[in-house]
Short mmCIF file of C-alpha atoms and ligand atoms in Angstrom, two decimals:
data_model
loop_
_atom_site.label_atom_id
_atom_site.label_comp_id
_atom_site.label_asym_id
_atom_site.label_seq_id
_atom_site.Cartn_x
_atom_site.Cartn_y
_atom_site.Cartn_z
CA MET F 1444 120.34 74.49 65.66
CA GLN F 1445 119.26 77.26 63.42
CA SER F 1446 121.99 79.88 62.22
CA ILE F 1447 121.76 83.71 62.84
CA ARG F 1448 121.84 86.00 60.23
CA ILE F 1449 123.62 89.25 60.92
CA GLU F 1450 122.86 92.61 59.35
CA LYS F 1451 125.05 95.55 61.01
CA THR F 1452 123.42 98.82 61.13
CA THR F 1453 125.11 101.61 59.05
CA MET F 1454 124.03 104.35 61.38
CA PRO F 1455 125.42 103.53 64.85
CA LYS F 1456 124.05 105.77 67.56
CA SER F 1457 125.87 107.80 70.17
CA LYS F 1458 125.88 106.43 73.59
CA PRO F 1459 123.59 108.55 76.32
CA ASP F 1460 125.61 109.69 79.23
CA ALA F 1461 125.28 107.48 82.41
CA ALA F 1462 123.68 110.56 84.28
CA VAL F 1463 120.50 110.52 81.92
CA LEU F 1464 119.88 106.89 81.46
CA GLY F 1465 116.72 106.31 83.79
CA PHE F 1466 115.18 103.05 82.92
CA GLY F 1467 114.36 101.81 79.60
CA LYS F 1468 114.41 105.23 77.64
CA TYR F 1469 117.35 104.52 75.09
CA PHE F 1470 117.90 101.50 72.88
CA THR F 1471 121.05 100.02 71.50
CA ASP F 1472 121.82 99.72 67.61
CA HIS F 1473 120.49 96.33 67.09
CA MET F 1474 117.65 93.72 67.62
CA PHE F 1475 117.35 90.11 67.83
CA MET F 1476 114.04 88.67 65.99
CA MET F 1477 112.70 85.16 64.65
CA GLU F 1478 109.27 84.06 63.55
CA TYR F 1479 107.10 80.93 64.28
CA THR F 1480 104.86 79.50 61.92
CA PRO F 1481 103.24 75.98 62.30
CA ASP F 1482 104.89 74.64 59.26
CA LYS F 1483 108.53 75.89 59.69
CA GLY F 1484 108.73 76.14 63.43
CA TRP F 1485 111.04 78.99 64.55
CA HIS F 1486 112.92 80.44 61.80
CA ASP F 1487 114.90 83.44 59.92
CA ALA F 1488 116.83 84.05 63.34
CA ARG F 1489 118.59 87.39 62.72
CA ILE F 1490 120.06 90.21 64.42
CA VAL F 1491 119.30 93.79 62.51
CA PRO F 1492 119.33 97.24 63.19
CA TYR F 1493 116.92 98.25 65.85
CA GLY F 1494 113.70 99.68 64.39
CA ASN F 1495 110.08 99.69 64.06
CA LEU F 1496 108.21 96.28 63.35
CA SER F 1497 105.83 95.95 60.46
CA LEU F 1498 102.63 94.28 61.60
CA SER F 1499 99.01 93.84 60.45
CA PRO F 1500 96.53 95.98 62.02
CA ALA F 1501 94.49 92.72 62.69
CA SER F 1502 97.45 90.92 64.34
CA THR F 1503 96.40 88.86 67.40
CA VAL F 1504 98.46 90.83 69.69
CA PHE F 1505 96.57 94.09 69.25
CA HIS F 1506 93.55 92.60 70.07
CA TYR F 1507 93.55 89.85 72.49
CA GLY F 1508 96.69 90.66 74.24
CA ALA F 1509 98.65 87.49 73.53
CA GLU F 1510 102.02 88.83 74.76
CA ILE F 1511 104.77 87.72 77.24
CA PHE F 1512 108.05 89.05 77.99
CA GLU F 1513 111.08 88.74 80.16
CA GLY F 1514 113.76 91.15 81.81
CA LEU F 1515 117.11 90.38 82.40
CA LYS F 1516 120.62 92.50 82.69
CA ALA F 1517 124.18 92.48 81.46
CA TYR F 1518 126.69 93.98 83.40
CA ARG F 1519 130.08 95.17 83.27
CA THR F 1520 132.63 93.79 85.70
CA PRO F 1521 135.61 95.96 87.40
CA LYS F 1522 137.71 94.06 84.78
CA GLY F 1523 135.85 95.32 81.94
CA GLU F 1524 133.96 91.84 81.08
CA ILE F 1525 130.28 91.27 80.22
CA GLN F 1526 128.40 88.85 82.62
CA LEU F 1527 124.40 88.08 82.53
CA PHE F 1528 122.87 86.78 85.70
CA ARG F 1529 121.03 83.62 85.58
CA PRO F 1530 119.67 83.81 82.06
CA ALA F 1531 118.38 80.21 81.62
CA GLU F 1532 115.82 81.03 84.65
CA ASN F 1533 114.51 83.77 82.43
CA PHE F 1534 113.97 81.41 79.23
CA LYS F 1535 112.44 78.51 81.65
CA ARG F 1536 110.07 81.39 82.96
CA MET F 1537 109.36 82.27 79.43
CA ASN F 1538 108.31 79.09 78.30
CA ASN F 1539 106.01 78.69 81.53
CA SER F 1540 104.47 81.85 80.40
CA ALA F 1541 104.00 80.71 76.78
CA GLU F 1542 102.40 77.62 77.95
CA ARG F 1543 99.88 79.61 79.87
CA ILE F 1544 99.01 82.13 77.16
CA ARG F 1545 99.33 79.20 74.57
CA LEU F 1546 102.22 80.70 72.58
CA PRO F 1547 104.72 78.67 70.91
CA GLN F 1548 107.58 77.28 73.21
CA LEU F 1549 111.26 78.55 72.60
CA ASP F 1550 114.27 76.16 72.25
CA GLU F 1551 115.63 77.56 75.84
CA ALA F 1552 119.35 76.55 74.54
CA PHE F 1553 119.05 78.37 71.28
CA ALA F 1554 117.28 81.32 72.69
CA LEU F 1555 120.11 81.69 75.26
CA SER F 1556 122.80 81.28 72.62
CA ALA F 1557 121.00 83.86 70.55
CA LEU F 1558 120.90 86.29 73.52
CA VAL F 1559 124.69 85.91 74.20
CA ARG F 1560 125.32 86.45 70.55
CA PHE F 1561 123.26 89.66 70.56
CA VAL F 1562 124.69 90.94 73.83
CA ASP F 1563 128.38 90.25 72.40
CA MET F 1564 127.32 92.43 69.40
CA GLU F 1565 126.01 95.14 71.52
CA ARG F 1566 128.69 94.94 74.37
CA ASP F 1567 129.92 98.42 73.93
CA TRP F 1568 126.34 99.44 74.96
CA VAL F 1569 126.89 97.85 78.38
CA PRO F 1570 127.47 100.95 80.57
CA ASP F 1571 130.28 100.97 83.26
CA ALA F 1572 129.11 103.76 85.77
CA GLU F 1573 128.14 102.39 89.10
CA GLY F 1574 124.61 100.94 89.37
CA THR F 1575 124.01 100.87 85.54
CA SER F 1576 123.86 97.90 83.07
CA LEU F 1577 122.15 96.80 79.83
CA TYR F 1578 118.71 95.71 80.50
CA LEU F 1579 117.54 92.97 77.98
CA ARG F 1580 114.04 92.69 77.09
CA PRO F 1581 113.10 89.33 75.28
CA PHE F 1582 109.31 89.50 74.18
CA LEU F 1583 107.02 87.16 72.37
CA PHE F 1584 103.54 87.71 70.72
CA GLY F 1585 100.81 85.93 68.93
CA ASN F 1586 100.74 87.45 65.27
CA ASP F 1587 97.70 85.84 63.32
CA GLU F 1588 95.94 88.16 61.02
CA SER F 1589 92.63 87.31 62.14
CA LEU F 1590 89.77 88.78 64.51
CA GLY F 1591 88.61 85.15 65.46
CA VAL F 1592 89.54 84.39 69.26
CA HIS F 1593 91.04 81.04 68.62
CA SER F 1594 94.30 79.34 69.12
CA ILE F 1595 97.47 81.22 68.04
CA ARG F 1596 99.45 79.78 65.06
CA ASN F 1597 101.88 82.22 63.87
CA ALA F 1598 104.13 84.38 66.44
CA VAL F 1599 107.09 86.73 66.61
CA TYR F 1600 109.96 86.52 69.16
CA VAL F 1601 111.97 89.78 69.55
CA VAL F 1602 114.90 90.97 71.97
CA ILE F 1603 115.66 94.59 72.49
CA ALA F 1604 118.40 96.10 74.97
CA SER F 1605 118.35 99.14 76.77
CA PRO F 1606 121.06 100.85 78.70
CA VAL F 1607 119.68 101.73 82.22
CA GLY F 1608 120.29 103.08 85.63
CA SER F 1609 118.02 103.08 88.64
CA TYR F 1610 114.19 101.87 87.84
CA TYR F 1611 113.01 104.36 90.96
CA PRO F 1612 114.34 107.96 90.58
CA GLU F 1613 115.10 107.31 94.34
CA GLY F 1614 117.82 104.99 93.48
CA ILE F 1615 118.56 103.15 96.82
CA ASN F 1616 116.63 105.35 98.91
CA PRO F 1617 113.26 103.98 100.35
CA VAL F 1618 110.18 103.94 98.18
CA LYS F 1619 106.58 104.57 99.46
CA ILE F 1620 104.34 102.00 98.57
CA MET F 1621 100.38 101.88 98.92
CA ILE F 1622 98.53 98.68 99.80
CA GLU F 1623 95.75 98.33 97.04
CA THR F 1624 92.45 97.70 98.26
CA ALA F 1625 89.98 98.24 95.03
CA ASP F 1626 91.76 96.74 92.20
CA VAL F 1627 93.51 93.10 91.91
CA ARG F 1628 95.91 92.27 89.71
CA ALA F 1629 95.68 88.53 89.24
CA VAL F 1630 93.74 85.73 90.79
CA ARG F 1631 94.55 82.08 91.42
CA GLY F 1632 93.88 80.20 87.93
CA GLY F 1633 94.61 83.35 86.12
CA THR F 1634 97.64 84.78 84.70
CA GLY F 1635 99.66 86.09 87.72
CA TYR F 1636 102.58 83.77 87.51
CA ALA F 1637 102.96 84.47 83.90
CA LYS F 1638 104.83 87.23 82.79
CA CYS F 1639 102.43 88.54 80.25
CA GLY F 1640 101.67 92.11 79.21
CA GLY F 1641 98.05 91.78 80.48
CA ASN F 1642 99.07 91.73 84.03
CA TYR F 1643 100.57 95.01 83.72
CA ALA F 1644 97.64 96.42 81.98
CA ALA F 1645 95.40 95.40 84.48
CA SER F 1646 97.65 97.41 86.93
CA ASN F 1647 97.70 100.51 85.29
CA ARG F 1648 94.57 102.22 86.97
CA ALA F 1649 95.81 101.36 90.66
CA GLY F 1650 99.27 102.49 89.72
CA GLU F 1651 98.30 105.71 88.39
CA ILE F 1652 96.12 106.57 91.38
CA ALA F 1653 98.71 105.69 93.72
CA GLU F 1654 101.42 107.66 91.65
CA LYS F 1655 99.03 110.93 92.06
CA LYS F 1656 99.11 110.24 95.98
CA GLY F 1657 102.96 110.28 95.76
CA PHE F 1658 103.75 106.65 96.03
CA SER F 1659 105.99 104.85 93.74
CA GLN F 1660 103.79 101.70 93.24
CA VAL F 1661 101.07 99.50 94.75
CA LEU F 1662 101.03 96.51 96.90
CA TRP F 1663 98.74 93.98 95.61
CA LEU F 1664 96.60 91.88 98.09
CA ASP F 1665 95.56 88.45 96.70
CA GLY F 1666 92.50 88.48 94.31
CA VAL F 1667 89.91 86.00 95.96
CA GLU F 1668 89.97 87.17 99.57
CA ARG F 1669 91.98 90.48 99.17
CA LYS F 1670 93.56 89.64 102.62
CA TYR F 1671 97.02 88.08 101.61
CA VAL F 1672 99.84 90.37 100.55
CA GLU F 1673 101.10 89.32 97.16
CA GLU F 1674 103.88 91.39 95.21
CA VAL F 1675 104.41 95.16 93.94
CA GLY F 1676 104.01 96.08 90.19
CA ALA F 1677 107.54 95.25 89.25
CA MET F 1678 109.11 93.49 92.19
CA ASN F 1679 108.29 90.74 94.61
CA VAL F 1680 108.51 91.81 98.25
CA MET F 1681 110.05 90.88 101.54
CA PHE F 1682 109.51 91.87 105.31
CA LYS F 1683 111.64 91.22 108.26
CA ILE F 1684 109.27 90.43 111.13
CA ALA F 1685 111.05 90.00 114.36
CA GLY F 1686 114.29 88.74 113.12
CA VAL F 1687 112.64 86.39 110.36
CA VAL F 1688 112.20 87.27 106.67
CA VAL F 1689 108.74 86.73 105.46
CA THR F 1690 108.08 86.77 101.67
CA PRO F 1691 104.75 85.70 100.15
CA ALA F 1692 104.39 81.93 98.77
CA LEU F 1693 104.10 81.35 95.40
CA THR F 1694 100.69 80.66 94.97
CA GLY F 1695 100.02 81.13 91.33
CA SER F 1696 99.24 84.54 91.09
CA ILE F 1697 102.85 85.96 91.92
CA LEU F 1698 105.51 86.22 89.68
CA PRO F 1699 108.15 83.73 90.54
CA GLY F 1700 111.12 86.32 90.46
CA VAL F 1701 114.71 85.13 89.87
CA THR F 1702 115.86 87.93 91.92
CA ARG F 1703 113.43 86.60 94.79
CA SER F 1704 114.86 82.89 94.57
CA SER F 1705 118.26 84.79 94.86
CA CYS F 1706 117.62 86.68 97.84
CA ILE F 1707 116.16 83.76 99.64
CA ARG F 1708 119.47 81.80 99.06
CA LEU F 1709 121.67 84.61 99.95
CA LEU F 1710 119.51 85.25 103.26
CA GLN F 1711 119.59 81.49 104.08
CA ASP F 1712 123.43 81.73 103.54
CA MET F 1713 123.97 84.78 105.80
CA GLY F 1714 121.99 82.83 108.34
CA ILE F 1715 118.85 84.70 108.52
CA PRO F 1716 115.61 82.69 108.66
CA VAL F 1717 113.20 82.96 105.55
CA GLU F 1718 109.92 81.97 105.45
CA GLU F 1719 107.75 81.52 102.39
CA ARG F 1720 104.14 81.56 103.28
CA LEU F 1721 100.91 83.63 103.22
CA LEU F 1722 101.28 86.81 104.89
CA SER F 1723 97.81 88.54 105.67
CA VAL F 1724 97.65 92.45 105.45
CA ASP F 1725 96.43 92.32 108.96
CA GLU F 1726 99.48 90.44 110.21
CA LEU F 1727 101.53 93.00 108.42
CA MET F 1728 99.79 95.98 110.01
CA ASP F 1729 100.21 94.52 113.48
CA ALA F 1730 103.74 93.91 113.14
CA ALA F 1731 103.96 97.60 111.88
CA GLU F 1732 102.11 98.93 114.61
CA SER F 1733 103.86 96.90 117.32
CA GLY F 1734 107.22 97.57 115.96
CA LYS F 1735 107.72 94.11 115.10
CA LEU F 1736 108.54 95.18 111.46
CA GLU F 1737 111.92 95.69 111.16
CA GLU F 1738 112.62 96.14 107.41
CA ALA F 1739 110.77 95.91 104.03
CA TRP F 1740 111.94 95.78 100.56
CA GLY F 1741 111.25 94.84 96.99
CA CYS F 1742 113.35 92.80 94.88
CA GLY F 1743 113.52 92.35 90.96
CA THR F 1744 115.74 92.55 87.94
CA ALA F 1745 114.80 96.19 87.26
CA ALA F 1746 114.48 97.23 90.81
CA VAL F 1747 117.43 95.33 92.53
CA VAL F 1748 116.66 95.32 96.07
CA SER F 1749 114.53 98.44 97.14
CA PRO F 1750 114.06 99.57 100.56
CA ILE F 1751 110.27 100.28 101.42
CA GLY F 1752 110.46 103.20 103.58
CA GLN F 1753 106.74 103.66 103.73
CA LEU F 1754 103.57 101.36 103.71
CA SER F 1755 100.25 102.84 103.49
CA TYR F 1756 97.05 101.01 104.17
CA ALA F 1757 93.34 102.08 104.33
CA GLY F 1758 94.59 105.74 104.85
CA VAL F 1759 97.01 104.98 107.59
CA ASP F 1760 100.81 105.50 106.97
CA HIS F 1761 103.40 103.26 108.36
CA ILE F 1762 106.89 104.34 108.32
CA VAL F 1763 109.31 101.50 107.99
CA ASN F 1764 112.67 101.59 110.04
CA GLY F 1765 112.39 105.27 110.29
CA GLY F 1766 112.22 105.73 106.61
CA ARG F 1767 115.85 104.43 106.08
CA ILE F 1768 117.41 101.50 104.51
CA GLY F 1769 117.78 98.65 107.16
CA GLU F 1770 120.84 96.55 107.73
CA THR F 1771 119.61 93.32 106.21
CA THR F 1772 118.42 95.09 102.96
CA GLN F 1773 121.96 96.83 102.88
CA LYS F 1774 123.61 93.77 103.22
CA LEU F 1775 121.42 91.77 100.58
CA TYR F 1776 121.79 94.77 98.21
CA ASP F 1777 125.49 94.68 98.59
CA THR F 1778 125.83 90.91 98.27
CA LEU F 1779 123.30 90.41 95.23
CA THR F 1780 124.76 93.50 93.15
CA GLY F 1781 128.29 92.37 94.29
CA ILE F 1782 127.87 88.98 92.47
CA GLN F 1783 125.84 90.75 89.56
CA TRP F 1784 128.44 93.18 88.75
CA GLY F 1785 131.48 90.96 89.28
CA ARG F 1786 132.75 92.73 92.40
CA LEU F 1787 132.38 89.45 94.69
CA PRO F 1788 132.96 86.01 93.92
CA ASP F 1789 130.27 83.90 92.74
CA PRO F 1790 129.91 80.61 94.49
CA TYR F 1791 126.60 79.97 93.31
CA GLY F 1792 127.38 79.96 89.57
CA TRP F 1793 124.66 82.14 88.95
CA THR F 1794 126.75 84.64 86.37
CA MET F 1795 127.48 83.79 82.67
CA LYS F 1796 130.37 85.61 80.83
CA VAL F 1797 129.65 86.88 77.44
N1 LIG A 1987 106.86 90.64 89.89
C1 LIG A 1987 106.77 91.50 88.97
C2 LIG A 1987 105.13 91.80 89.00
C3 LIG A 1987 107.58 91.96 88.04
O1 LIG A 1987 107.38 92.53 86.93
C4 LIG A 1987 109.03 91.33 88.26
C5 LIG A 1987 110.05 91.90 87.13
O2 LIG A 1987 110.31 91.15 86.41
C6 LIG A 1987 109.38 90.83 89.44
C7 LIG A 1987 108.24 90.46 90.39
C8 LIG A 1987 110.65 90.27 89.99
O3 LIG A 1987 110.94 89.22 88.98
P1 LIG A 1987 112.62 89.11 88.53
O4 LIG A 1987 113.30 88.99 89.90
O5 LIG A 1987 112.76 87.79 87.72
O6 LIG A 1987 112.94 90.13 87.82
C1 LIG A 1988 111.83 93.38 85.31
O1 LIG A 1988 112.30 93.77 86.36
O2 LIG A 1988 112.56 93.10 84.63
C2 LIG A 1988 110.58 93.83 84.99
O3 LIG A 1988 109.94 93.15 84.27
C3 LIG A 1988 109.80 94.96 85.71
C4 LIG A 1988 109.15 95.92 84.89
C5 LIG A 1988 108.03 95.77 84.34
C6 LIG A 1988 110.10 97.07 84.50
#
């Protein structure tokens, strides 16, 4: 395994107050970096002061969008320890994303040990206020100095870290979601299952229109028939319909969320039936109209478990559970965050101490 060079900052920053954190606005003192070239493989692994990157304006990443990323968090437990939540899953997914975009594969064991080393160096940056954590953003991009559209040879991998509070300003209060009928985010055979920057660029227009109308985000329909519910811009979705939790199946155009898989396991262990299947927007709207839609929520690393209080489709607004957080959503939130923040025991072996 390669060694990691350490260069400590000589100008440590002051840490922001928990009340102003929001999401992804402040960055820690250092970042992890390494480069890939065909002859050397991954090399020059280092933790250096956080700062701007110097790249050629011809770099592949600026022209053809060869970029993938991950998102995970470091949590401070009541005892003051620092822990990660299922970090190996993020590197597994990152390599799946890299395979799709044709970026070089990471050595998952090395990437994880480097992340642990990095978080250990930044441990004072893990906040301790309720609901706060240190968000970790590994990303990898193609860096050939060439405008030809060809396979990628050189790449850069970076990890930055940001102390965060709630992703949505609403916090745990229900968000308003608009079901998108014009744009699509991903198609089968496309890059929906990969966590690549381009998917988010494709989401911008619909997201902006929805935001102007007072919604937090859009819920995407499948890109082929525009019939089946897929996911929200930054989270997977779950609906409790007549006592059963239904979540869209992983058809290739949806991100296989780590939080999604954790929620499925927790719900099953609570004795709540879960179905991973195609869910048409018509079935969802019928359930909303007939009162069978009991609860709706999104789940993701940044979003945690976010109740959905309103779903709007084709100009019709449906209020879910009176616009309040539902019982199952609350129980799932409490259990998941209890394990993540170390307030509850972790019978699953999901957490990893730093
Ligand atoms: N779907 C999208 C589009 C996302 O950006 C995210 C966030 O990472 C998720 C789902 C949830 O994935 P995870 O639970 O792994 O964070
Ligand atoms: C995450 O939850 O980690 C995400 O990547 C969502 C996001 C785009 C902020």
